[in-house]
PDB file of C-alpha atoms in Angstrom:
ATOM      1  CA  UNK A   1    -101.038 -83.337 -52.834  1.00  0.00           C
ATOM      2  CA  UNK A   2    -103.755 -81.652 -54.875  1.00  0.00           C
ATOM      3  CA  UNK A   3    -106.695 -83.592 -56.248  1.00  0.00           C
ATOM      4  CA  UNK A   4    -105.900 -84.469 -59.887  1.00  0.00           C
ATOM      5  CA  UNK A   5    -109.438 -83.620 -61.016  1.00  0.00           C
ATOM      6  CA  UNK A   6    -109.129 -80.159 -59.499  1.00  0.00           C
ATOM      7  CA  UNK A   7    -105.741 -79.632 -61.135  1.00  0.00           C
ATOM      8  CA  UNK A   8    -107.122 -80.761 -64.503  1.00  0.00           C
ATOM      9  CA  UNK A   9    -110.082 -78.398 -64.135  1.00  0.00           C
ATOM     10  CA  UNK A  10    -107.776 -75.465 -63.383  1.00  0.00           C
ATOM     11  CA  UNK A  11    -105.568 -76.322 -66.348  1.00  0.00           C
ATOM     12  CA  UNK A  12    -108.589 -76.479 -68.655  1.00  0.00           C
ATOM     13  CA  UNK A  13    -109.866 -73.124 -67.398  1.00  0.00           C
ATOM     14  CA  UNK A  14    -106.453 -71.570 -67.834  1.00  0.00           C
ATOM     15  CA  UNK A  15    -106.177 -72.820 -71.402  1.00  0.00           C
ATOM     16  CA  UNK A  16    -109.694 -71.752 -72.397  1.00  0.00           C
ATOM     17  CA  UNK A  17    -109.819 -68.397 -70.616  1.00  0.00           C
ATOM     18  CA  UNK A  18    -106.243 -67.261 -70.840  1.00  0.00           C
ATOM     19  CA  UNK A  19    -104.838 -68.546 -74.124  1.00  0.00           C
ATOM     20  CA  UNK A  20    -102.649 -65.468 -74.598  1.00  0.00           C
ATOM     21  CA  UNK A  21    -101.123 -65.990 -71.156  1.00  0.00           C
ATOM     22  CA  UNK A  22    -100.470 -69.653 -71.892  1.00  0.00           C
ATOM     23  CA  UNK A  23     -98.805 -68.740 -75.193  1.00  0.00           C
ATOM     24  CA  UNK A  24     -96.585 -66.208 -73.424  1.00  0.00           C
ATOM     25  CA  UNK A  25     -95.629 -68.736 -70.767  1.00  0.00           C
ATOM     26  CA  UNK A  26     -94.784 -71.333 -73.422  1.00  0.00           C
ATOM     27  CA  UNK A  27     -92.566 -68.796 -75.187  1.00  0.00           C
ATOM     28  CA  UNK A  28     -90.823 -67.932 -71.910  1.00  0.00           C
ATOM     29  CA  UNK A  29     -90.321 -71.604 -71.117  1.00  0.00           C
ATOM     30  CA  UNK A  30     -88.757 -72.150 -74.542  1.00  0.00           C
ATOM     31  CA  UNK A  31     -86.385 -69.240 -73.923  1.00  0.00           C
ATOM     32  CA  UNK A  32     -85.320 -70.667 -70.573  1.00  0.00           C
ATOM     33  CA  UNK A  33     -84.789 -74.119 -72.074  1.00  0.00           C
ATOM     34  CA  UNK A  34     -82.542 -72.668 -74.795  1.00  0.00           C
ATOM     35  CA  UNK A  35     -80.519 -70.775 -72.177  1.00  0.00           C
ATOM     36  CA  UNK A  36     -80.149 -73.885 -70.053  1.00  0.00           C
ATOM     37  CA  UNK A  37     -79.011 -75.846 -73.112  1.00  0.00           C
ATOM     38  CA  UNK A  38     -76.348 -73.187 -73.789  1.00  0.00           C
ATOM     39  CA  UNK A  39     -75.115 -73.416 -70.191  1.00  0.00           C
ATOM     40  CA  UNK A  40     -75.008 -77.222 -70.331  1.00  0.00           C
ATOM     41  CA  UNK A  41     -72.999 -77.125 -73.573  1.00  0.00           C
ATOM     42  CA  UNK A  42     -70.552 -74.721 -71.891  1.00  0.00           C
ATOM     43  CA  UNK A  43     -70.234 -76.928 -68.803  1.00  0.00           C
ATOM     44  CA  UNK A  44     -69.453 -79.989 -70.913  1.00  0.00           C
ATOM     45  CA  UNK A  45     -67.075 -78.254 -73.359  1.00  0.00           C
ATOM     46  CA  UNK A  46     -63.623 -79.805 -72.755  1.00  0.00           C
ATOM     47  CA  UNK A  47     -61.938 -76.824 -74.457  1.00  0.00           C
ATOM     48  CA  UNK A  48     -62.760 -74.734 -71.352  1.00  0.00           C
ATOM     49  CA  UNK A  49     -60.819 -75.265 -68.125  1.00  0.00           C
ATOM     50  CA  UNK A  50     -62.384 -78.008 -66.001  1.00  0.00           C
ATOM     51  CA  UNK A  51     -62.268 -76.040 -62.739  1.00  0.00           C
ATOM     52  CA  UNK A  52     -64.244 -73.168 -64.287  1.00  0.00           C
ATOM     53  CA  UNK A  53     -66.882 -75.521 -65.690  1.00  0.00           C
ATOM     54  CA  UNK A  54     -67.108 -77.541 -62.468  1.00  0.00           C
ATOM     55  CA  UNK A  55     -67.482 -74.374 -60.387  1.00  0.00           C
ATOM     56  CA  UNK A  56     -70.247 -73.073 -62.630  1.00  0.00           C
ATOM     57  CA  UNK A  57     -72.057 -76.408 -62.463  1.00  0.00           C
ATOM     58  CA  UNK A  58     -71.836 -76.400 -58.657  1.00  0.00           C
ATOM     59  CA  UNK A  59     -73.064 -72.798 -58.465  1.00  0.00           C
ATOM     60  CA  UNK A  60     -76.045 -73.625 -60.698  1.00  0.00           C
ATOM     61  CA  UNK A  61     -76.666 -76.974 -58.961  1.00  0.00           C
ATOM     62  CA  UNK A  62     -76.205 -78.871 -62.230  1.00  0.00           C
ATOM     63  CA  UNK A  63     -74.260 -82.100 -62.746  1.00  0.00           C
ATOM     64  CA  UNK A  64     -70.522 -81.451 -62.867  1.00  0.00           C
ATOM     65  CA  UNK A  65     -68.511 -82.304 -65.976  1.00  0.00           C
ATOM     66  CA  UNK A  66     -66.640 -85.611 -65.911  1.00  0.00           C
ATOM     67  CA  UNK A  67     -63.649 -84.452 -67.976  1.00  0.00           C
TER      68      UNK A  67
END
């Protein structure tokens, strides 16, 4: 495991030297979170056939729907 002080130093340097990169990464992360939320809503939507939702959850290694 990496030394926490070293990791903190790298994070500080990244934030101070590469703020545009950090902003881009935060935007990308937000996009991926929204997409994942859409997929999770689909997987847990009981109006869609259970076998389809369960198969998708298995394929994406997400928790399978209970109903």
